[in-house]
Amino acid sequence: MNRVDVVVVGGGLAGLAAARELVAAGKDVVVLEARNRVGGRTMGGVLSNGVPVEMGGQWVGPTQDVVLELIEELGLETFPSYDDGDALMFVDGQGVRHASPTFGLPERTAAELARLSGLMEELATTVSVESPWTTKEAEELDRQTLDGWLTSNTDNDLARRFFRVLVPALFSAEAPELSFLHFLFYLKSGTSLETLLNTTGGAQESRVVGGTHRISEQMAVELGDRVRLEAVVRTIRQDVDGVTVEFEGGEIACERVVVAVPQTLAGRIRYVPPLPSARDAVTQQMPAGSVIKFQVGYARPFWRIEGLNGSVLSLDDAFNVVLDNSPEDGSCGVLVGFLEGRHARVSVDLSPEERRELVVSALVKFFGPEAAQPFDVVEQDWNNEEFTRGCYGGRLGAGVWTQYGEALSAPVDRIHWAGAETSTIWNGYMDGAVRSGRRAASEILTHG
Ligand SMILES: Cc1cc2nc3c(=O)[nH]c(=O)nc-3n(C[C@H](O)[C@H](O)[C@H](O)COP(=O)(O)OP(=O)(O)OC[C@H]3O[C@@H](n4cnc5c(N)ncnc54)[C@H](O)[C@@H]3O)c2cc1C
């Protein structure tokens, strides 16, 4: 049997970042990746005119310093997302153009949203991102769902509806599915609500030339034949002498292992001896959200001529979040949008043609008749992916942080945990994935 220092399970950003650090420190490493490609939740797609589009994670922005530095180090480039002009808000059948943080909502609702966001930000400052369960008032914050908190803290229906659309846009899950503590943790982990939501100055500020999957591909090129594709890990056995990782096609012995897969999938691996019950519970209690992502290609970015930046938020429609995703040179128009949370769950039962009709008719409503003639519509349903099983990432429901949080990234003897969901900074994002891989690598390196 082969023997190496470290086996990394999962060739997404977290696993590859861990492997890269370990190799740089002189360790003998193998990465076992289940798919026939690296990159996991980042994935390249292409429209019928040859323009590359991102089918998974795509934007990077300020304070995501680690992934931004990595992109540069790997010789890749970023370009700004298109953000010139007005955005659109649809509510109760009315479309409103706006260029303000009030989202074009009526003054009273806008003031209420500002009050609620302020309260959330204030509470988020009290959260410990390193150990949310130690936050003052952790029990109280974790006892409530985000939806429960909204219900208790505002009687403004429109403000509640706004957040009930915004939350799936951030988590691909619904407000009742999230612990309020988890929501506050996520705000602080991603700097602030404003940073999470904004294009310019926020998490949607920039894109990677050619697509974000290139970050993983570049790391895999560096790692060479240390990366093995189509190697589905099934069992991890450990004892005092070391670890044996069994995968479809073989087994490898090692000193330590990094498991860098989404939590629910980590729970589908067999561990011998079994994981401590709290660590296993984490794999059961951190489900991913639901999202189907669409890239819709047009001959030209016609909305720009009208002075629109392509951003839409609709409180009325299933396809309710849209942004301009045209190539940097504007040689064609691309709109990216999502079916998220319950809308994604319902839409999986439609045929691809019916989903296309749903998406295109929403775009016609938002942008007018020219939107009826896309030259291509591509979609990616992340829940149907065997080695992802939902996106954008894992979330914690009420009571989970305070009961099981400590087990999320604490090593279990020779097993170390990575993945975007284990990061304290930019949890759930590409930046967080890279940080988590580096953290797992440094845990191993401190053991010598
Ligand atoms: C539609 C969508 C939009 C997003 N938008 C953004 C965005 O704009 N900005 C942003 O920063 N983030 C975004 N994200 C989130 C971001 O893509 C993820 O946080 C990040 O890519 C996760 O990386 P990871 O390495 O932790 O996990 P993954 O990418 O899930 O990697 C895990 C790897 O493990 C492999 N694997 C699973 N099981 C096994 C097994 N048993 N054996 C071997 N290998 C296994 C998988 O195939 C996969 O390659 C988005 C995600 C999606 C899906």
Coordinates of C-alpha atoms and ligand atoms in Angstrom, one line a residue:
M1 CA 0.0 0.0 0.0
N2 CA 1.2 3.5 -0.8
R3 CA 2.1 5.7 2.2
V4 CA 2.2 9.5 2.2
D5 CA 2.2 12.1 4.9
V6 CA -1.2 13.5 4.2
V7 CA -4.3 12.5 2.2
V8 CA -6.7 15.3 1.3
V9 CA -10.2 14.3 0.6
G10 CA -11.8 16.7 -1.9
G11 CA -10.3 18.7 -4.6
G12 CA -12.3 21.9 -4.2
L13 CA -10.7 25.2 -3.2
A14 CA -10.3 24.1 0.4
G15 CA -8.7 20.7 -0.3
L16 CA -6.3 22.1 -2.9
A17 CA -5.3 25.1 -0.8
A18 CA -4.5 22.7 2.1
A19 CA -2.5 20.4 -0.2
R20 CA -0.6 23.4 -1.6
E21 CA 0.4 24.6 1.8
L22 CA 1.5 21.1 2.9
V23 CA 3.5 20.5 -0.2
A24 CA 5.2 23.9 0.2
A25 CA 6.2 22.7 3.7
G26 CA 7.8 19.6 2.3
K27 CA 5.0 17.1 3.0
D28 CA 4.2 14.2 0.7
V29 CA 0.5 14.7 -0.2
V30 CA -2.2 13.0 -2.3
V31 CA -5.6 14.7 -3.1
L32 CA -8.5 12.3 -3.7
E33 CA -11.2 13.9 -5.7
A34 CA -14.5 12.1 -6.5
R35 CA -15.3 13.9 -9.7
N36 CA -13.5 13.9 -13.0
R37 CA -12.6 17.6 -12.4
V38 CA -11.3 19.8 -9.6
G39 CA -13.0 22.9 -8.3
G40 CA -16.1 21.4 -6.6
R41 CA -18.7 24.2 -6.2
T42 CA -16.8 26.4 -8.7
M43 CA -17.4 25.1 -12.2
G44 CA -16.8 26.6 -15.7
G45 CA -19.6 26.7 -18.2
V46 CA -19.8 28.1 -21.7
L47 CA -22.5 29.7 -23.8
S48 CA -23.2 28.6 -27.3
N49 CA -21.2 31.6 -28.6
G50 CA -18.1 30.4 -26.7
V51 CA -18.3 33.0 -23.9
P52 CA -17.3 31.4 -20.6
V53 CA -19.7 31.7 -17.7
E54 CA -19.5 30.6 -14.0
M55 CA -22.0 27.8 -13.1
G56 CA -21.0 27.9 -9.4
G57 CA -19.2 30.4 -7.2
Q58 CA -18.3 33.5 -9.2
W59 CA -17.7 36.8 -7.4
V60 CA -14.9 38.0 -5.2
G61 CA -14.7 41.3 -3.4
P62 CA -13.0 43.5 -0.8
T63 CA -11.9 41.9 2.5
Q64 CA -11.7 38.6 0.7
D65 CA -7.9 39.1 0.9
V66 CA -6.8 35.5 0.9
V67 CA -8.6 34.4 -2.3
L68 CA -7.7 37.7 -4.0
E69 CA -4.0 37.2 -3.2
L70 CA -4.2 33.6 -4.3
I71 CA -5.7 34.6 -7.6
E72 CA -2.8 37.0 -8.2
E73 CA -0.2 34.5 -7.1
L74 CA -1.6 32.0 -9.6
G75 CA -1.2 34.5 -12.4
L76 CA -5.0 34.9 -12.9
E77 CA -6.8 38.3 -13.3
T78 CA -10.0 39.8 -12.1
F79 CA -12.3 42.4 -13.7
P80 CA -15.0 44.5 -12.2
S81 CA -18.6 43.3 -12.4
Y82 CA -20.8 45.7 -14.5
D83 CA -22.4 48.1 -12.1
D84 CA -23.3 51.3 -13.9
G85 CA -26.8 52.7 -13.9
D86 CA -30.0 51.9 -12.0
A87 CA -31.2 48.7 -10.5
L88 CA -34.8 47.4 -10.6
M89 CA -37.0 46.4 -7.7
F90 CA -40.3 44.7 -8.3
V91 CA -43.0 44.6 -5.7
D92 CA -46.8 44.0 -6.0
G93 CA -46.6 44.1 -9.8
Q94 CA -44.8 47.5 -9.9
G95 CA -41.2 47.9 -11.2
V96 CA -39.2 50.7 -9.6
R97 CA -35.8 52.0 -10.9
H98 CA -33.5 53.0 -8.2
A99 CA -29.9 53.8 -7.4
S100 CA -30.0 53.9 -3.7
P101 CA -29.5 51.6 -0.7
T102 CA -33.3 51.9 -0.1
F103 CA -33.9 49.5 -2.9
G104 CA -36.6 51.8 -4.3
L105 CA -39.0 50.8 -1.5
P106 CA -41.5 53.2 0.0
E107 CA -39.9 55.6 2.5
R108 CA -41.5 54.0 5.6
T109 CA -40.3 50.5 4.6
A110 CA -36.9 51.8 3.7
A111 CA -36.6 53.4 7.1
E112 CA -37.7 50.2 8.7
L113 CA -35.2 48.2 6.7
A114 CA -32.5 50.6 7.8
R115 CA -33.6 50.2 11.5
L116 CA -33.6 46.4 11.2
S117 CA -30.3 46.2 9.4
G118 CA -28.8 48.5 12.1
L119 CA -30.1 46.2 14.8
M120 CA -28.7 43.2 13.1
E121 CA -25.3 44.8 12.6
E122 CA -25.2 45.9 16.2
L123 CA -26.0 42.4 17.4
A124 CA -23.5 40.9 14.9
T125 CA -20.7 42.9 16.6
T126 CA -21.3 40.9 19.8
V127 CA -20.8 37.5 18.0
S128 CA -17.5 35.7 18.3
V129 CA -16.7 34.3 14.8
E130 CA -14.1 32.0 16.3
S131 CA -16.5 30.4 18.7
P132 CA -20.1 31.6 18.2
W133 CA -21.3 29.4 21.0
T134 CA -19.4 31.6 23.5
T135 CA -21.1 34.8 22.3
K136 CA -22.8 36.7 25.1
E137 CA -26.5 35.8 24.8
A138 CA -25.6 32.9 22.4
E139 CA -28.4 30.7 23.8
E140 CA -31.0 33.4 23.3
L141 CA -29.8 34.3 19.8
D142 CA -29.5 30.6 18.8
R143 CA -32.9 29.7 20.2
Q144 CA -34.7 31.8 17.5
T145 CA -34.8 31.4 13.8
L146 CA -34.1 34.5 11.6
D147 CA -37.8 34.4 10.6
G148 CA -38.8 34.4 14.3
W149 CA -36.6 37.3 15.0
L150 CA -38.1 39.3 12.1
T151 CA -41.6 38.5 13.2
S152 CA -40.9 39.7 16.7
N153 CA -39.0 42.8 15.7
T154 CA -41.1 44.4 13.0
D155 CA -44.8 44.5 12.0
N156 CA -43.9 46.0 8.6
D157 CA -45.1 43.4 6.1
L158 CA -43.0 44.7 3.2
A159 CA -39.8 44.7 5.3
R160 CA -40.5 41.1 6.3
R161 CA -41.1 40.1 2.7
F162 CA -37.9 41.9 1.7
F163 CA -35.8 39.9 4.1
R164 CA -37.6 36.7 3.2
V165 CA -36.3 37.2 -0.4
L166 CA -32.9 38.5 0.6
V167 CA -32.2 35.5 2.9
P168 CA -32.5 32.9 0.1
A169 CA -30.4 35.1 -2.1
L170 CA -27.6 34.8 0.5
F171 CA -28.1 31.3 1.8
S172 CA -30.3 29.4 -0.8
A173 CA -32.5 28.6 2.2
E174 CA -35.5 30.2 3.8
A175 CA -35.5 32.5 6.9
P176 CA -37.2 29.9 9.1
E177 CA -34.4 27.4 8.3
L178 CA -31.7 29.6 9.8
S179 CA -30.7 30.2 13.4
F180 CA -30.6 33.9 14.1
L181 CA -27.1 33.4 15.7
H182 CA -25.9 31.7 12.5
F183 CA -27.2 34.7 10.5
L184 CA -25.4 37.2 12.7
F185 CA -22.2 35.0 12.6
Y186 CA -22.5 35.0 8.8
L187 CA -22.8 38.8 8.7
K188 CA -19.7 39.3 10.8
S189 CA -17.8 36.6 9.0
G190 CA -18.5 38.3 5.7
T191 CA -17.7 41.8 7.2
S192 CA -21.2 43.3 7.2
L193 CA -24.7 42.9 5.6
E194 CA -23.8 45.8 3.3
T195 CA -20.6 44.1 2.1
L196 CA -22.5 40.8 1.5
L197 CA -25.1 42.6 -0.6
N198 CA -23.2 45.2 -2.6
T199 CA -21.6 44.8 -6.0
T200 CA -19.2 47.7 -6.0
G201 CA -17.5 47.7 -2.6
G202 CA -19.0 44.3 -1.8
A203 CA -19.0 40.6 -2.3
Q204 CA -20.1 40.8 -6.0
E205 CA -17.5 43.4 -6.9
S206 CA -15.2 41.4 -9.3
R207 CA -15.0 38.3 -11.4
V208 CA -12.1 36.1 -12.4
V209 CA -11.1 36.2 -16.1
G210 CA -12.1 32.9 -17.6
G211 CA -14.0 31.8 -14.5
T212 CA -13.3 31.0 -10.8
H213 CA -12.8 27.2 -11.6
R214 CA -9.4 28.3 -13.0
I215 CA -8.2 29.0 -9.4
S216 CA -8.5 25.3 -8.6
E217 CA -7.3 24.2 -12.0
Q218 CA -4.1 26.2 -11.5
M219 CA -3.5 24.8 -8.1
A220 CA -4.1 21.3 -9.5
V221 CA -1.5 21.9 -12.3
E222 CA 1.0 22.9 -9.6
L223 CA 0.2 19.7 -7.6
G224 CA 0.5 17.5 -10.7
D225 CA 0.0 13.8 -10.2
R226 CA -0.6 14.3 -6.5
V227 CA -4.3 15.0 -7.5
R228 CA -6.2 11.8 -8.3
L229 CA -9.6 12.3 -10.0
E230 CA -12.5 9.9 -9.9
A231 CA -11.3 8.7 -6.5
V232 CA -14.5 8.5 -4.3
V233 CA -13.5 8.2 -0.7
R234 CA -15.6 5.7 1.2
T235 CA -13.9 4.8 4.4
I236 CA -11.3 6.5 6.7
R237 CA -9.7 4.1 9.3
Q238 CA -7.4 5.4 11.9
D239 CA -5.4 3.9 14.8
V240 CA -2.4 4.8 16.8
D241 CA -0.1 4.0 13.8
G242 CA -1.8 6.2 11.2
V243 CA -4.7 6.4 8.8
T244 CA -5.9 4.3 5.9
V245 CA -8.1 6.1 3.4
E246 CA -10.1 3.7 1.2
F247 CA -11.5 5.0 -2.1
E248 CA -13.1 3.5 -5.1
G249 CA -10.0 2.1 -6.9
G250 CA -7.6 1.7 -4.0
E251 CA -6.3 2.7 -0.6
I252 CA -3.6 4.9 0.8
A253 CA -1.9 5.0 4.2
C254 CA -1.0 8.3 5.7
E255 CA -0.1 10.1 8.9
R256 CA -3.0 12.5 8.8
V257 CA -6.0 13.3 6.6
V258 CA -7.8 16.5 5.7
V259 CA -11.5 16.0 4.9
A260 CA -12.5 19.0 2.7
V261 CA -16.0 18.1 1.6
P262 CA -19.4 19.6 2.4
Q263 CA -20.6 18.5 5.9
T264 CA -23.4 16.3 4.7
L265 CA -21.0 14.5 2.4
A266 CA -18.5 14.1 5.2
G267 CA -21.3 12.3 7.0
R268 CA -21.6 9.8 4.1
I269 CA -18.0 8.6 4.6
R270 CA -17.5 5.7 7.0
Y271 CA -15.1 6.3 9.9
V272 CA -13.5 3.5 11.8
P273 CA -13.6 4.0 14.7
P274 CA -16.9 6.0 14.4
L275 CA -16.7 9.7 14.8
P276 CA -17.6 11.1 18.2
S277 CA -21.4 11.7 18.3
A278 CA -21.1 15.5 18.4
R279 CA -18.9 15.5 15.2
D280 CA -21.3 13.1 13.5
A281 CA -24.2 15.4 14.5
V282 CA -22.5 18.3 12.7
T283 CA -22.7 16.3 9.5
Q284 CA -26.4 15.8 10.1
Q285 CA -27.2 19.3 11.3
M286 CA -25.5 21.4 8.5
P287 CA -27.6 20.9 5.4
A288 CA -26.9 22.9 2.3
G289 CA -29.5 25.2 0.6
S290 CA -31.1 24.7 -2.8
V291 CA -30.2 26.6 -5.9
I292 CA -30.5 26.4 -9.6
K293 CA -28.3 28.9 -11.3
F294 CA -29.1 30.3 -14.8
Q295 CA -26.9 32.1 -17.3
V296 CA -28.9 33.8 -20.1
G297 CA -27.1 35.0 -23.2
Y298 CA -28.3 37.9 -25.4
A299 CA -26.8 39.4 -28.6
R300 CA -26.1 42.6 -26.7
P301 CA -26.5 43.9 -23.1
F302 CA -29.5 45.9 -24.2
W303 CA -30.5 46.9 -20.7
R304 CA -27.4 49.1 -20.4
I305 CA -28.7 51.3 -23.2
E306 CA -31.7 52.1 -21.0
G307 CA -29.3 53.1 -18.2
L308 CA -29.9 49.9 -16.2
N309 CA -27.1 47.9 -14.5
G310 CA -28.9 44.6 -14.9
S311 CA -29.6 44.1 -11.2
V312 CA -33.1 43.0 -10.2
L313 CA -34.6 42.1 -6.9
S314 CA -38.3 41.0 -7.1
L315 CA -40.5 40.4 -4.1
D316 CA -43.1 38.9 -6.5
D317 CA -41.3 36.3 -8.6
A318 CA -39.7 32.9 -8.2
F319 CA -36.8 34.0 -10.4
N320 CA -36.1 37.0 -8.2
V321 CA -32.4 37.9 -8.2
V322 CA -30.6 38.9 -11.4
L323 CA -27.3 40.6 -12.2
D324 CA -25.4 41.6 -15.3
N325 CA -22.8 38.9 -16.1
S326 CA -21.8 40.0 -19.5
P327 CA -18.2 39.4 -20.6
E328 CA -15.8 42.3 -19.8
D329 CA -15.8 43.6 -23.4
G330 CA -19.6 43.7 -23.5
S331 CA -19.4 41.7 -26.8
C332 CA -22.7 40.0 -25.8
G333 CA -25.1 40.4 -23.0
V334 CA -25.4 37.9 -20.2
L335 CA -27.8 37.9 -17.3
V336 CA -27.2 35.6 -14.3
G337 CA -30.0 34.7 -12.0
F338 CA -31.1 32.2 -9.5
L339 CA -34.0 30.0 -8.3
E340 CA -33.3 29.7 -4.6
G341 CA -34.6 28.0 -1.5
R342 CA -38.2 26.9 -1.9
H343 CA -38.4 28.1 -5.5
A344 CA -35.5 25.8 -6.4
R345 CA -37.1 22.9 -4.6
V346 CA -40.4 23.4 -6.5
S347 CA -38.7 24.0 -9.8
V348 CA -36.8 20.7 -9.9
D349 CA -40.1 19.0 -10.8
L350 CA -40.5 21.2 -13.9
S351 CA -39.0 20.1 -17.3
P352 CA -35.9 22.1 -18.5
E353 CA -38.2 23.8 -21.1
E354 CA -40.6 24.8 -18.4
R355 CA -37.8 26.2 -16.2
R356 CA -36.4 28.1 -19.3
E357 CA -39.9 29.6 -19.9
L358 CA -40.2 30.6 -16.2
V359 CA -36.8 32.3 -16.3
V360 CA -37.3 34.0 -19.7
S361 CA -40.8 35.3 -18.9
A362 CA -39.5 36.8 -15.7
L363 CA -36.7 38.5 -17.6
V364 CA -39.3 39.9 -20.1
K365 CA -41.3 41.3 -17.2
F366 CA -38.1 42.9 -15.8
F367 CA -36.4 44.2 -19.0
G368 CA -39.1 44.2 -21.7
P369 CA -39.6 42.3 -25.0
E370 CA -36.0 42.2 -26.1
A371 CA -35.4 39.8 -23.2
A372 CA -37.7 37.2 -25.0
Q373 CA -34.9 36.3 -27.5
P374 CA -31.9 34.9 -25.6
F375 CA -29.5 33.0 -27.9
D376 CA -28.8 30.6 -25.0
V377 CA -30.0 29.6 -21.5
V378 CA -27.8 27.3 -19.4
E379 CA -28.7 26.1 -16.0
Q380 CA -27.0 24.2 -13.1
D381 CA -28.9 22.5 -10.4
W382 CA -26.5 22.0 -7.5
N383 CA -28.8 19.7 -5.5
N384 CA -28.7 17.1 -8.2
E385 CA -24.9 16.9 -8.0
E386 CA -23.9 13.7 -6.2
F387 CA -20.7 15.3 -4.8
T388 CA -22.2 18.6 -3.7
R389 CA -25.9 17.9 -2.8
G390 CA -26.9 21.5 -2.4
C391 CA -25.5 25.0 -2.3
Y392 CA -24.4 27.7 -1.8
G393 CA -23.2 26.0 1.4
G394 CA -24.2 24.5 4.7
R395 CA -26.2 26.5 7.2
L396 CA -27.1 25.9 10.9
G397 CA -30.7 25.8 12.1
A398 CA -31.8 27.0 15.6
G399 CA -29.9 25.5 18.5
V400 CA -27.1 23.9 16.5
W401 CA -24.2 26.4 17.1
T402 CA -24.7 26.3 20.8
Q403 CA -25.0 22.5 21.0
Y404 CA -22.5 21.3 18.4
G405 CA -20.5 24.3 17.2
E406 CA -17.4 23.3 19.0
A407 CA -17.2 20.1 17.0
L408 CA -17.3 21.7 13.6
S409 CA -13.6 22.1 13.0
A410 CA -12.0 20.5 16.0
P411 CA -9.7 17.6 14.7
V412 CA -10.7 14.1 15.6
D413 CA -7.3 12.5 16.3
R414 CA -5.7 12.3 12.9
I415 CA -8.6 13.8 11.0
H416 CA -8.7 17.5 10.2
W417 CA -11.7 19.3 8.8
A418 CA -11.7 21.9 6.1
G419 CA -14.2 23.4 3.7
A420 CA -15.9 26.8 3.3
E421 CA -18.4 25.9 6.1
T422 CA -15.6 25.5 8.7
S423 CA -14.1 29.0 8.1
T424 CA -14.5 31.8 10.6
I425 CA -13.9 34.5 8.0
W426 CA -16.0 34.6 4.8
N427 CA -17.8 31.4 5.9
G428 CA -19.5 29.8 2.9
Y429 CA -17.5 31.7 0.4
M430 CA -14.5 30.9 -1.8
D431 CA -12.2 33.0 0.4
G432 CA -13.4 31.0 3.4
A433 CA -12.7 27.8 1.6
V434 CA -9.1 28.7 1.0
R435 CA -8.7 30.0 4.5
S436 CA -10.1 26.7 5.9
G437 CA -7.7 24.6 3.8
R438 CA -4.7 26.7 5.1
R439 CA -6.0 26.4 8.7
A440 CA -6.2 22.6 8.4
A441 CA -2.7 22.5 6.9
S442 CA -1.3 24.6 9.7
E443 CA -2.9 22.3 12.3
I444 CA -1.0 19.4 10.7
L445 CA 2.2 21.3 10.4
T446 CA 2.2 22.2 14.1
H447 CA 2.1 18.4 14.8
G448 CA 5.3 18.2 12.9
Ligands
LIG1 C1 -24.3 28.6 -7.5 C2 -23.3 29.0 -6.5 C3 -22.9 30.3 -6.4 C4 -21.9 30.7 -5.5 N1 -21.5 32.0 -5.5 C5 -20.4 32.4 -4.8 C6 -19.7 33.6 -5.1 O1 -20.2 34.4 -5.9 N2 -18.6 33.9 -4.3 C7 -18.1 33.0 -3.4 O2 -17.1 33.4 -2.8 N3 -18.7 31.8 -3.2 C8 -19.7 31.4 -3.9 N4 -20.3 30.2 -3.8 C9 -19.7 29.3 -2.8 C10 -18.3 28.7 -3.1 O3 -18.4 28.2 -4.5 C11 -18.0 27.6 -2.2 O4 -18.0 28.2 -0.8 C12 -16.6 27.1 -2.4 O5 -16.3 26.8 -3.7 C13 -16.5 25.8 -1.5 O6 -15.2 25.2 -1.7 P1 -14.9 23.9 -0.8 O7 -13.6 23.4 -1.2 O8 -15.1 24.2 0.6 O9 -16.0 22.8 -1.2 P2 -16.3 22.1 -2.6 O10 -16.1 23.1 -3.7 O11 -17.7 21.5 -2.4 O12 -15.3 21.0 -2.7 C14 -15.4 19.7 -2.2 C15 -14.8 18.7 -3.1 O13 -14.9 17.4 -2.5 C16 -15.3 16.4 -3.5 N5 -15.9 15.3 -2.8 C17 -17.1 15.2 -2.2 N6 -17.3 14.0 -1.7 C18 -16.1 13.3 -1.9 C19 -15.7 12.0 -1.6 N7 -16.4 11.1 -0.9 N8 -14.4 11.6 -2.0 C20 -13.6 12.5 -2.7 N9 -14.0 13.7 -3.0 C21 -15.2 14.1 -2.6 C22 -16.3 17.2 -4.4 O14 -16.4 16.6 -5.7 C23 -15.6 18.6 -4.4 O15 -14.7 18.7 -5.5 C24 -21.3 29.8 -4.7 C25 -21.6 28.4 -4.8 C26 -22.6 28.0 -5.7 C27 -22.9 26.6 -5.8

